[in-house]
Coordinates of C-alpha atoms in Angstrom, one line a residue:
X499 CA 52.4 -1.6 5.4
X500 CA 49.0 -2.1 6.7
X501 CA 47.4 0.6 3.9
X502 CA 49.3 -0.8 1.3
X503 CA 47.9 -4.2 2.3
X504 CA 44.7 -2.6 2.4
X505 CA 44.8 -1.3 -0.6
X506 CA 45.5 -4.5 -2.1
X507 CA 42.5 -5.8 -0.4
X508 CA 40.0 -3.7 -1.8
X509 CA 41.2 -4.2 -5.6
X510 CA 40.1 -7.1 -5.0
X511 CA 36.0 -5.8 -5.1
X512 CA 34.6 -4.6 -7.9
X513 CA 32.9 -1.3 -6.8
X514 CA 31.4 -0.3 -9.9
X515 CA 30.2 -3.0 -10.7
X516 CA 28.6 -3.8 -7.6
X517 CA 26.8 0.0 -8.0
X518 CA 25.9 -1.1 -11.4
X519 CA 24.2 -4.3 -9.9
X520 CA 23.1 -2.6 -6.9
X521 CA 21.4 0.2 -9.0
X522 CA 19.6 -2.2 -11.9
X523 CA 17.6 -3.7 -8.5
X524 CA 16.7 -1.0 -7.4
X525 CA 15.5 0.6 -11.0
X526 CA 13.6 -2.9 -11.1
X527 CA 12.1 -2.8 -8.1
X528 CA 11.0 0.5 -8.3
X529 CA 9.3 0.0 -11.5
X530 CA 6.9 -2.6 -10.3
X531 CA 6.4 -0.4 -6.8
X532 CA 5.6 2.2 -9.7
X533 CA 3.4 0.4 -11.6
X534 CA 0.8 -0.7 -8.8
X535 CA 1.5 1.4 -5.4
X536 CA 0.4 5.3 -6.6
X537 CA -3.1 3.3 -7.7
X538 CA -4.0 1.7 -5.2
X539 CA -6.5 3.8 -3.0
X540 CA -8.0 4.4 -7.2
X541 CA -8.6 0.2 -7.1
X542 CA -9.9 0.2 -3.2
X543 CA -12.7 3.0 -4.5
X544 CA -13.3 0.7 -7.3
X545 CA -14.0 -2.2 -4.6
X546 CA -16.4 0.1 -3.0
X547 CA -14.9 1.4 -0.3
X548 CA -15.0 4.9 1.2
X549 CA -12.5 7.4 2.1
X550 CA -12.5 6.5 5.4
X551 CA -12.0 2.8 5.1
X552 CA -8.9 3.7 2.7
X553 CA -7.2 5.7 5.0
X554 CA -7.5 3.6 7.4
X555 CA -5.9 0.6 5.6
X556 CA -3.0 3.0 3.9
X557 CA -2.3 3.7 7.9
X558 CA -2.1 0.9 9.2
X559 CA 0.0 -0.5 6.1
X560 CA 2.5 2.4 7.4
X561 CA 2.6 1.5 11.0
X562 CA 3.2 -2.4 10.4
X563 CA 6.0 -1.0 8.1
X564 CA 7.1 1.3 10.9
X565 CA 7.0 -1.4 13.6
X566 CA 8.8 -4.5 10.9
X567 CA 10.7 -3.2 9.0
X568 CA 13.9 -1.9 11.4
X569 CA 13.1 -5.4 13.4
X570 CA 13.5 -7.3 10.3
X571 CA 16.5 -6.1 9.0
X572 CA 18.4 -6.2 12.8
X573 CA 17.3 -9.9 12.9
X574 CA 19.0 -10.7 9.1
X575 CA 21.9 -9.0 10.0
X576 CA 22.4 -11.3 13.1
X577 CA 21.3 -14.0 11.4
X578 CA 23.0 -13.4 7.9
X579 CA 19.9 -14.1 6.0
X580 CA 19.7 -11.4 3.9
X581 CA 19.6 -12.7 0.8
X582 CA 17.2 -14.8 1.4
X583 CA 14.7 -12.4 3.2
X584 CA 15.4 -10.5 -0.3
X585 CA 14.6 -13.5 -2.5
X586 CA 11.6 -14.3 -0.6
X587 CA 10.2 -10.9 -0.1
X588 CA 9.9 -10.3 -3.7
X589 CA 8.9 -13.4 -4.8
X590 CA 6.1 -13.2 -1.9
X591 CA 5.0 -10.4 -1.9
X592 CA 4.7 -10.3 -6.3
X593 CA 2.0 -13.3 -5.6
X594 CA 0.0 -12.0 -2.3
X595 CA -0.9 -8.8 -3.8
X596 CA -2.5 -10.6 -6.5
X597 CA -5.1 -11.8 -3.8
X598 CA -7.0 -8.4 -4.3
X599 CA -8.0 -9.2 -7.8
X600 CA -10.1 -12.2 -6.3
X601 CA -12.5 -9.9 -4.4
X602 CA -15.7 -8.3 -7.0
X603 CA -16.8 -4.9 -6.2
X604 CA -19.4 -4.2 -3.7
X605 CA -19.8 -0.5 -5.2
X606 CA -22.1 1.5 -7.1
X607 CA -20.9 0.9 -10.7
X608 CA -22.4 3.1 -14.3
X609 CA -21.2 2.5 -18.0
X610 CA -17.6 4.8 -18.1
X611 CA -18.2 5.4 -22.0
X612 CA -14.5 4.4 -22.3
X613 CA -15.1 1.3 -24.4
X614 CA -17.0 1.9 -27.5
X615 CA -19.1 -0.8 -27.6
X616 CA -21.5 -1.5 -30.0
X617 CA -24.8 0.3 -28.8
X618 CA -28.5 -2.0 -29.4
X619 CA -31.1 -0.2 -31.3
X620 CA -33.2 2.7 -29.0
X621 CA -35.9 4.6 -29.1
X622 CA -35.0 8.2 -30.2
X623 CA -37.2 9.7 -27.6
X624 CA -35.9 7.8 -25.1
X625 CA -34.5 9.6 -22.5
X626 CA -32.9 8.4 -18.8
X627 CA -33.1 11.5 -16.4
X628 CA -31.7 11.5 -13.3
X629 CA -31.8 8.9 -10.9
X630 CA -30.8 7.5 -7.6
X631 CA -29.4 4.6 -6.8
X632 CA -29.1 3.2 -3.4
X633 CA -25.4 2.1 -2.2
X634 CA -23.9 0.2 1.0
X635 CA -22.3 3.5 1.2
X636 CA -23.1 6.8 -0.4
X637 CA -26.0 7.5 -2.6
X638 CA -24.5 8.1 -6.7
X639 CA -26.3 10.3 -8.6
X640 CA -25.7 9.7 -12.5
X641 CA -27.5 10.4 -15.9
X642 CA -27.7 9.0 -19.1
X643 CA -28.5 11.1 -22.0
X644 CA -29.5 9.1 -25.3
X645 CA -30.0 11.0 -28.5
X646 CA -29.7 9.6 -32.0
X647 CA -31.0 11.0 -35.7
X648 CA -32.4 9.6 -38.3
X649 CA -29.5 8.2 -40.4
X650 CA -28.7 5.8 -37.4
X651 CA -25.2 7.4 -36.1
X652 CA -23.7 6.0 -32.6
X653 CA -25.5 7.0 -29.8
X654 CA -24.1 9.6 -27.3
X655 CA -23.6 8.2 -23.5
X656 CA -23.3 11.1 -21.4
X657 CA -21.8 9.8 -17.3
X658 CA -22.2 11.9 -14.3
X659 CA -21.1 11.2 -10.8
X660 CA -20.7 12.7 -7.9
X661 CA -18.0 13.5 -5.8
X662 CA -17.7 10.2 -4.1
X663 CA -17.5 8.5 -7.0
X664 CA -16.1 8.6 -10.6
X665 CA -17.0 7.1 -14.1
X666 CA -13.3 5.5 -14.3
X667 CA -13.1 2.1 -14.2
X668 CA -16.8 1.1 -13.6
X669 CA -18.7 -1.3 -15.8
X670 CA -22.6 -2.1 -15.0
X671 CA -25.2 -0.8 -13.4
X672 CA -25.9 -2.5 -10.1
X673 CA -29.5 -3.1 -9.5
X674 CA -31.3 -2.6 -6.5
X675 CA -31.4 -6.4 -5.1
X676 CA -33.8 -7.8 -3.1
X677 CA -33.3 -10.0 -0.5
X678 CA -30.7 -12.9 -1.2
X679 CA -30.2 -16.3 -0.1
X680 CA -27.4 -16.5 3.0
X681 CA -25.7 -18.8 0.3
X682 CA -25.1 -17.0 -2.3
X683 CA -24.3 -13.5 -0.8
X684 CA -21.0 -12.7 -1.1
X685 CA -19.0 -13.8 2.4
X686 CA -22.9 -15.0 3.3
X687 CA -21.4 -16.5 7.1
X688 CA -20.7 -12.9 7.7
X689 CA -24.3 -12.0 8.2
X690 CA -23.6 -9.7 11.2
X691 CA -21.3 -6.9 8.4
X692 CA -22.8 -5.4 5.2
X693 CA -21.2 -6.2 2.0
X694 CA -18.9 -3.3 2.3
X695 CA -17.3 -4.0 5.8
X696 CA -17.0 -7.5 4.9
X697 CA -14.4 -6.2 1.8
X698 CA -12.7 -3.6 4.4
X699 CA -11.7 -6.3 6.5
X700 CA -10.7 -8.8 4.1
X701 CA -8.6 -6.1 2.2
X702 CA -7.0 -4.6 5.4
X703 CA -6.1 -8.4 5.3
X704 CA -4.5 -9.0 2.7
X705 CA -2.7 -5.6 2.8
X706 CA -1.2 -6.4 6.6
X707 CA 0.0 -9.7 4.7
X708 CA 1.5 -8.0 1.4
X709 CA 3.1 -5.3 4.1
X710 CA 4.8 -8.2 6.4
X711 CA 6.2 -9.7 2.9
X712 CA 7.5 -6.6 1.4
X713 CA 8.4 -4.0 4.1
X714 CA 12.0 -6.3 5.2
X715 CA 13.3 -5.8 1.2
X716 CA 14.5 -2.4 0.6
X717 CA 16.6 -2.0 4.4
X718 CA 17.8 -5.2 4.4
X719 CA 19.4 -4.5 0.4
X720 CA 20.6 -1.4 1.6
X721 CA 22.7 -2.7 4.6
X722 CA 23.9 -5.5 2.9
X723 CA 25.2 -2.9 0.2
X724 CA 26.5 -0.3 2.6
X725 CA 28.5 -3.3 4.3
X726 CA 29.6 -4.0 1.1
X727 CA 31.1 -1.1 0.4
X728 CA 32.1 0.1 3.8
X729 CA 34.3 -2.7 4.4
X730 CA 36.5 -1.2 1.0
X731 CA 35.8 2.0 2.4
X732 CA 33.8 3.0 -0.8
X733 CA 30.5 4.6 1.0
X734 CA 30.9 7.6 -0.6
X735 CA 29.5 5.6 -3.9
X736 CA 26.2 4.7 -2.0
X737 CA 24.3 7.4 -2.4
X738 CA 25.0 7.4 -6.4
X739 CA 22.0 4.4 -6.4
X740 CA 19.5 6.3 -5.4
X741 CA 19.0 8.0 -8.6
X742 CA 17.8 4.4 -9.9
X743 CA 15.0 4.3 -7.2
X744 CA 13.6 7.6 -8.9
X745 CA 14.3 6.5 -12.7
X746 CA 12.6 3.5 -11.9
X747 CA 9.4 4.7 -10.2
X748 CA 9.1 7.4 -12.9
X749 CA 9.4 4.5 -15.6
X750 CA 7.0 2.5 -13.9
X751 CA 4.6 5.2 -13.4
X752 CA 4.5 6.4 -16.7
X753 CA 4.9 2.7 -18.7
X754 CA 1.7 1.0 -16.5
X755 CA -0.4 4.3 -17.1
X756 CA 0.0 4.0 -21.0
X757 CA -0.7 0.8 -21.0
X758 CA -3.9 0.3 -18.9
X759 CA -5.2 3.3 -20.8
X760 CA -4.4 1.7 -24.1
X761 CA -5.8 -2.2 -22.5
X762 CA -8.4 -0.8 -20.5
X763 CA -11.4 -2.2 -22.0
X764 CA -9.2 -5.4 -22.5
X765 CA -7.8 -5.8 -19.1
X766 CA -9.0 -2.8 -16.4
X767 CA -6.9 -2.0 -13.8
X768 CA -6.1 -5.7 -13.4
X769 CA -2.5 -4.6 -15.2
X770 CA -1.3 -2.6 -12.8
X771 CA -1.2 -5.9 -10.4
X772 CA 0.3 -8.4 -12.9
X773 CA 2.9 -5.4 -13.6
X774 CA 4.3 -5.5 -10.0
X775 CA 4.1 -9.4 -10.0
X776 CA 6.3 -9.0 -13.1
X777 CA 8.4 -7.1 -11.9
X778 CA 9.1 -8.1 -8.8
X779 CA 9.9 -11.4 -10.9
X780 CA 12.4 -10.0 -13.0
X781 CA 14.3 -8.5 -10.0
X782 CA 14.9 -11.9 -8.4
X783 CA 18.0 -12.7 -10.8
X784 CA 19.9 -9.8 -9.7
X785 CA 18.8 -10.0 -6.2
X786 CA 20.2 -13.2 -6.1
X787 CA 23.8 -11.5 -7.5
X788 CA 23.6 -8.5 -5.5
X789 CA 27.0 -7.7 -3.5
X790 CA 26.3 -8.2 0.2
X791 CA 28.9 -8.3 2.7
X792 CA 28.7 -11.5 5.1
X793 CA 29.6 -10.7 8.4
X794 CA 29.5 -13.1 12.2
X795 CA 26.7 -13.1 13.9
X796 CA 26.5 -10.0 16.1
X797 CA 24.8 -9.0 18.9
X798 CA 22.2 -6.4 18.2
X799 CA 23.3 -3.0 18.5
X800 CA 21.6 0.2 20.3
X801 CA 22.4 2.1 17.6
X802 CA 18.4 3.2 17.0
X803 CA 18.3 4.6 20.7
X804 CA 21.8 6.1 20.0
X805 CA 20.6 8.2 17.2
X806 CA 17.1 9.2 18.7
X807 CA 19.1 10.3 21.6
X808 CA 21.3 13.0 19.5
X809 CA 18.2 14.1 17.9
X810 CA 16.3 15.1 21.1
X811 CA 19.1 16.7 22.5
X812 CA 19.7 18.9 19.3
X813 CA 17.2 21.9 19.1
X814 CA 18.0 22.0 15.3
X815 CA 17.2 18.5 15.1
X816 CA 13.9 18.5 16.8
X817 CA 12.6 21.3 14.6
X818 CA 14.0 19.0 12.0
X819 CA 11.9 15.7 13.4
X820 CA 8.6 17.9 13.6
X821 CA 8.8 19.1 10.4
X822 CA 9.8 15.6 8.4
X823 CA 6.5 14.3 10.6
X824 CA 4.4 16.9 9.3
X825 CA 5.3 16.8 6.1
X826 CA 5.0 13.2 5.8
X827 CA 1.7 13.6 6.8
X828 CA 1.0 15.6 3.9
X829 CA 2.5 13.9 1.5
X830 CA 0.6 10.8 2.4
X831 CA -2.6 12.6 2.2
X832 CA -1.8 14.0 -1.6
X833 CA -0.3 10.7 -2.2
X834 CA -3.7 8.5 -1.3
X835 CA -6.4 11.2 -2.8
X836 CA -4.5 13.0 -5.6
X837 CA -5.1 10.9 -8.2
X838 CA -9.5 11.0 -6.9
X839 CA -9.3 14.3 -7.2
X840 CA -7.2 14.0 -11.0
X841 CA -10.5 11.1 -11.7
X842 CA -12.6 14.0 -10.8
X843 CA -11.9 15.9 -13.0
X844 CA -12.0 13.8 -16.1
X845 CA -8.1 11.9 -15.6
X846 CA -7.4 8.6 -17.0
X847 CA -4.2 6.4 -16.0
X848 CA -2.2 7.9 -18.7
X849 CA -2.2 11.5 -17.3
X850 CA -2.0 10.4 -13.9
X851 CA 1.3 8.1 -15.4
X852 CA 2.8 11.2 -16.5
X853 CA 2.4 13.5 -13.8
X854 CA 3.3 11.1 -11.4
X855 CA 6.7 10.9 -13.6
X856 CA 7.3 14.0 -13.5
X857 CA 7.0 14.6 -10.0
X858 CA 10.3 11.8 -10.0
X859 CA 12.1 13.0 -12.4
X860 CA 12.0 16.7 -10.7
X861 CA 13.3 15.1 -7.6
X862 CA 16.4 14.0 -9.8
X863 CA 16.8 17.0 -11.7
X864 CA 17.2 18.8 -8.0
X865 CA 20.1 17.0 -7.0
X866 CA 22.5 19.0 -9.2
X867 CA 21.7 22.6 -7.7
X868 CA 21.0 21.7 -4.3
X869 CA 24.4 22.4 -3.2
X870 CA 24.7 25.5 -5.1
X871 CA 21.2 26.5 -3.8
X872 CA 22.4 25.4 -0.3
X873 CA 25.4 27.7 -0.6
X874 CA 23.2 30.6 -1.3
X875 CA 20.8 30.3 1.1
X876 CA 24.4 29.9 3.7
X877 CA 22.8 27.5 5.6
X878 CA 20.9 24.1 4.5
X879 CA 18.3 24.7 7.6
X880 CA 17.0 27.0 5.1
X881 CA 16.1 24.6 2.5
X882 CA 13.5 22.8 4.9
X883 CA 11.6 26.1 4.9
X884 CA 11.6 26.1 1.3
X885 CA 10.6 22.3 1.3
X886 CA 7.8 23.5 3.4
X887 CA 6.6 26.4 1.1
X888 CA 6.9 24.4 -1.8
X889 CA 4.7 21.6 -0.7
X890 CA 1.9 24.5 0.7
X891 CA 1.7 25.9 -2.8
X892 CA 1.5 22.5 -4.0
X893 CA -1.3 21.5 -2.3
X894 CA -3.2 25.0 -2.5
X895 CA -2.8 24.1 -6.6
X896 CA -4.1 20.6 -6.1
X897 CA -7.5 22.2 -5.0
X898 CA -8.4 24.2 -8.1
X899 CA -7.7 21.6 -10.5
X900 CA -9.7 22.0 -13.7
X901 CA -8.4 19.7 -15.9
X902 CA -7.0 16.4 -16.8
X903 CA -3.3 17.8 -17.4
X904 CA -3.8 20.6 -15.0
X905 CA -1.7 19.1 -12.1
X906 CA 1.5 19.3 -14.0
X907 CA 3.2 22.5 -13.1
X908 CA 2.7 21.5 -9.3
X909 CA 4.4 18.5 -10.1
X910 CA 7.6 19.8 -11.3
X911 CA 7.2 21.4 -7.7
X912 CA 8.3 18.2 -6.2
X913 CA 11.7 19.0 -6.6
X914 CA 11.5 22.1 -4.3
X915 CA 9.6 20.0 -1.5
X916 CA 10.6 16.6 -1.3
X917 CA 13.9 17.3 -3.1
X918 CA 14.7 19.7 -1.2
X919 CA 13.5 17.7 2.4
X920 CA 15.7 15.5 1.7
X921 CA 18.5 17.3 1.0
X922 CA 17.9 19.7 4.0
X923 CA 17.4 16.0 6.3
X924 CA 20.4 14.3 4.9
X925 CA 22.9 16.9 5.9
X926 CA 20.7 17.9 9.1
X927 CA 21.9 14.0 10.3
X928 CA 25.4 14.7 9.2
X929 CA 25.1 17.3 11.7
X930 CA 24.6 15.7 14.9
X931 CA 26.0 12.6 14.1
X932 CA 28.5 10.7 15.9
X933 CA 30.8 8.2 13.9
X934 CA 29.2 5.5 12.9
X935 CA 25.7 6.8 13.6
X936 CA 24.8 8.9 10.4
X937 CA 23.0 6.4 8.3
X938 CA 21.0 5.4 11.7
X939 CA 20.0 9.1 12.3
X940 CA 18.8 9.6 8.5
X941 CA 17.0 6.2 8.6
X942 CA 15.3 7.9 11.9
X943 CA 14.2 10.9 10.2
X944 CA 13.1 8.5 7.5
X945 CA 11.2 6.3 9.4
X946 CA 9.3 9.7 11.1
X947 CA 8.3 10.7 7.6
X948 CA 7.2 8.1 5.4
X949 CA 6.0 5.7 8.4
X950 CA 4.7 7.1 11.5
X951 CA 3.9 10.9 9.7
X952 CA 2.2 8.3 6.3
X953 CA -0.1 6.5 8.9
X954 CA -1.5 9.6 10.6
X955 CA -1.5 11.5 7.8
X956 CA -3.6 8.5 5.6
X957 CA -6.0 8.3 8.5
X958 CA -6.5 12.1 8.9
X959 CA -6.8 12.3 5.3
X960 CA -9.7 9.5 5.3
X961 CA -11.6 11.2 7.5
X962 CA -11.4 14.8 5.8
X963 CA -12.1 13.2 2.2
X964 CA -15.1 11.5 3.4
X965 CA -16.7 14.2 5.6
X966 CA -15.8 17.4 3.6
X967 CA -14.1 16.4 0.4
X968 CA -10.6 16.6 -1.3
X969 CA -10.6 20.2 -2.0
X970 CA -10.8 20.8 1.6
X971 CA -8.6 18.2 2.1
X972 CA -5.7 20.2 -0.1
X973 CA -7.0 23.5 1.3
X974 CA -6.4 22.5 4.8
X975 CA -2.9 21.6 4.2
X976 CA -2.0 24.7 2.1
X977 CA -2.6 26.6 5.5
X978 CA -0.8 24.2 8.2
X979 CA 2.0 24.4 6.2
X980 CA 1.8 28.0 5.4
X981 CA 1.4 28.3 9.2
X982 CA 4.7 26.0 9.7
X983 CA 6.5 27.3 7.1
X984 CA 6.3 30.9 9.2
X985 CA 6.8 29.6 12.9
X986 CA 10.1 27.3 11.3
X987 CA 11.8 30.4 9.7
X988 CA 11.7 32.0 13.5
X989 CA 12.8 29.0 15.1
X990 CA 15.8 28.4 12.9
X991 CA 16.6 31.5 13.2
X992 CA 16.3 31.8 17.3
X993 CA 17.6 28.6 18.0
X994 CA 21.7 28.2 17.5
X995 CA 23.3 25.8 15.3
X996 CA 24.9 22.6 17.1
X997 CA 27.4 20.7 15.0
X998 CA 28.7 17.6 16.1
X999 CA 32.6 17.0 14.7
X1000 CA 32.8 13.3 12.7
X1001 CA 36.5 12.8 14.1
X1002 CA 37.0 9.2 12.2
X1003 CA 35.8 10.5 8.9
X1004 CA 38.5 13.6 9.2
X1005 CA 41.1 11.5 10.6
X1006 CA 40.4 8.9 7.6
X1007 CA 41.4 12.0 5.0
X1008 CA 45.0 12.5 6.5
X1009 CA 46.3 10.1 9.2
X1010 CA 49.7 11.8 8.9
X1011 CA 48.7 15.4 9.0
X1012 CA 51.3 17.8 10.7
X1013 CA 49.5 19.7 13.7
X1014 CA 52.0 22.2 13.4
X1015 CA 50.4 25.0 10.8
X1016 CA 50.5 28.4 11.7
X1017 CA 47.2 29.9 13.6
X1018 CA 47.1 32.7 11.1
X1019 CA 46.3 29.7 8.5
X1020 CA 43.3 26.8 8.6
X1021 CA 44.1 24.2 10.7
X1022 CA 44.2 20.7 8.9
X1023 CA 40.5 19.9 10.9
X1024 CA 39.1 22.7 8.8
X1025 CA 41.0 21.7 5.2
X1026 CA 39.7 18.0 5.6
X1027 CA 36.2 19.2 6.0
X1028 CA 36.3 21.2 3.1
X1029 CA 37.6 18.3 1.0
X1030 CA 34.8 15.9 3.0
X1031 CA 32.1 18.0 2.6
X1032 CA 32.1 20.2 -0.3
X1033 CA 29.9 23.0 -0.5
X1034 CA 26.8 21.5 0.8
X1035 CA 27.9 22.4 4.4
X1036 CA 29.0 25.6 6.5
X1037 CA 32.8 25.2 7.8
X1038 CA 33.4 25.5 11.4
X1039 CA 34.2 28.5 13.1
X1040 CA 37.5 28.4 15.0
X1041 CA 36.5 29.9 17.9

């Protein structure tokens, strides 16, 4: 009686189309985190502002998101405000960011030659050698080559800059000043900071703002969903929305790079900002339909020190932790000073659109033959060592760039190293988990990566860039992860794997299972796991 009254119950929710809903926010959102997010250590060196500075902002925009985020979404669940902290958080956060627009740039700036414009008349002979112009920060060296022939044809404006700066993006030369009025100075009342700490504070501002606005959105949807469909008992469905997050970024990477490269000498970069603000607009109609299950008030649950407690007493799991730190780490460094070193070397938007597409769409296309690549390997451990590999000949690429479009075989990589992280994590936490705990563990492992390994890795990264370069920079990380990749295959294969039995999920498959099989045959724990698990996961031994 009681599961055919709950299986009345749940025809009562539409599940598909709730994952339909569920997966058009995401795509949305996505797109506009697409469309401004990869670029926006490329608009911070446009401001003026050096490597270190960046990473200093990009880590503390991870640890604020490290600290507020899990608080945010524990205090809407008590408080059964989670639509609203959605609502609010996009609509927010889609007009603080546009803040950034209001500041001018304190940099060094030279003529990009992007936008033809109409050249005045010049003396043939006239000829611009090199030059040096003094900067808040780093000294630019840039030439300008003028040659022109006696039928009056356009003249040729030849650009170089150094490392520390590119031609993208900058429009006039900035004359050595002379001493200005308090007034007039940009931020005059600061008198005690130069132009260019006066911009790192005020956009470390406005960042820590944006940050505390946006970081509650994306938990606090995907509770609200996974309650959802939990309480029809329809979780298996949750992880089919994912797929949208990468579609969507990939869109919005590719769609914003075309177009500022197409606008540039209309609009800048300022379209990569009223893209997100767009964006984050059009998602508010279906955040305000999205299925969220409304449950009491509850008392906060220990389920975060729950999980951190079966990951430090799994050996496995450790190595696992470590390894998502470091390559968080990593991946925050190529994500803040990739696309400097693609500018370098002669990249506009729409080539770092592309790649930056691609790198998404082979994180997609990975899905499909991770469990068959998992079943080869026999265990999934081993797919974190691959993740590890992949990313070291990712980055060892990344220093010998050469060429706008050079970076896209390393970017179909992506598949191999995050992809395959993930993959590795996800059923690493299915692992160890208790019932009940295994989205908290994989949120843990999350949280290690992309927060607390982002913020160290962003500041690391800052200092590297600044005092050696971004060649170094990708150098360097080739050989720590070559060096972990090593040290992890002789762990994992040392250390003995611990497995933790999810007893409600195997009872859930057969309540009224017969315990009384032969031992020469499986017993009905192992045949339920099989069905549970597929063939992403090793089966039990017996003994």
């Amino acid at each position: 009686m009681m599961k055919n009254g709950a299986l009345q119950k749940s025809k009562q929710w539409n599940v598909k189309g709730a994952i339909w809903l569920a997966g058009v926010f995401h795509f949305l959102h996505s797109c506009g985190s697409g469309c401004l997010l990869p670029f926006l250590t490329l608009y911070f060196r446009h401001l003026g502002l050096n490597a270190t500075m960046i990473g200093i902002i990009m880590a503390s925009k991870h640890l604020l998101a490290l600290v507020w985020r899990p608080l945010s979404s524990v205090l809407t669940r008590q408080y059964d405000k989670r639509r609203t902290v959605i609502v609010g958080s996009l609509l927010s956060s889609a007009l603080v960011v546009l803040t950034l627009l209001l500041f001018p740039s304190t940099g060094i700036q030279a003529e990009s030659g992007r936008c033809n414009a109409s050249q005045p008349d010049t003396d043939p002979t006239t000829i611009l050698e090199w030059a040096t112009i003094p900067s808040q920060s780093n000294a630019t060296v840039y030439s300008i080559n003028q040659t022109s022939v006696s039928t009056e044809q356009p003249v040729e404006v030849t650009t170089v800059v150094s490392s520390n700066w590119s031609a993208r993006g900058l429009r006039s030369v900035k004359k050595p000043q002379q001493e200005e009025d308090p007034h007039t100075e940009f931020l005059g009342s600061l008198k005690v900071m130069d132009v260019q700490h006066q911009m790192f504070f005020l956009v470390l501002i406005v960042m820590g703002l944006w940050e505390f606005m946006a970081a509650p959105l994306e938990w606090t949807a995907d509770d609200g969903l996974y309650e959802y469909l939990d309480f029809v008992d329809a979780t298996d469905h949750h992880n089919g929305v994912k797929v949208w997050k990468q579609l969507g970024a990939a869109f919005g990477n590719c769609a914003v790079g075309v177009l500022v490269t197409s606008l540039f000498c209309l609009t800048g970069t300022t379209l990569e900002f009223y893209s997100y603000t767009t964006f984050m607009i059009l998602t508010v109609p279906t955040a305000a339909l999205l299925p969220i299950y409304l449950r009491k008030r509850e008392r906060p649950t220990s389920a975060g020190f729950k999980a951190l407690q079966l990951v430090r007493g799994n050996l496995q799991a450790i190595l696992c932790a470590v390894t998502v730190i470091l390559m968080g780490m990593v991946n925050s460094a190529v994500s803040d000073f990739l696309l400097w070193h693609m500018q370098d070397c002669g990249a506009m938007e729409i080539h770092m659109g592309v790649s930056l597409a691609l790198a998404h769409l082979s994180q997609t296309g990975f899905a499909p033959i991770a469990g068959h690549l998992s079943q080869f390997l026999k265990y999934h451990g081993w797919l974190l060592v691959l993740a590890v590999v992949s990313l070291a000949l990712q980055c060892l690429y990344y220093s010998f760039l050469w060429g706008p479009w050079a970076v896209i075989p390393a970017q179909l990589l992506a598949g191999f190293s995050t992809g395959a992280l993930w993959w590795s994590v996800t059923s690493q936490s299915e692992d160890i988990a208790t019932p009940g705990t295994e989205k908290t563990i994989l949120r843990l492992f999350e949280a290690l990566s992309l927060e607390l390994g982002a913020a160290f890795g962003s500041l690391a990264a800052g200092f590297v860039v600044q005092k050696f370069g971004v060649q170094v920079l990708f150098q360097g990380t080739a050989v720590i992860l070559a060096l972990w990749s090593s040290a992890l295959a002789v762990l994992k294969w040392k250390i003995p794997r611990q497995r933790q039995i999810n007893y409600s999920r195997l009872l859930a498959a057969d309540t009224e299972m017969s315990e009384s099989e032969s031992d020469q045959e499986k017993d009905w724990l192992e045949t339920a796991m099989e069905d549970a698990t597929g063939n992403n996961k090793c089966i039990i031994d017996k003994s």
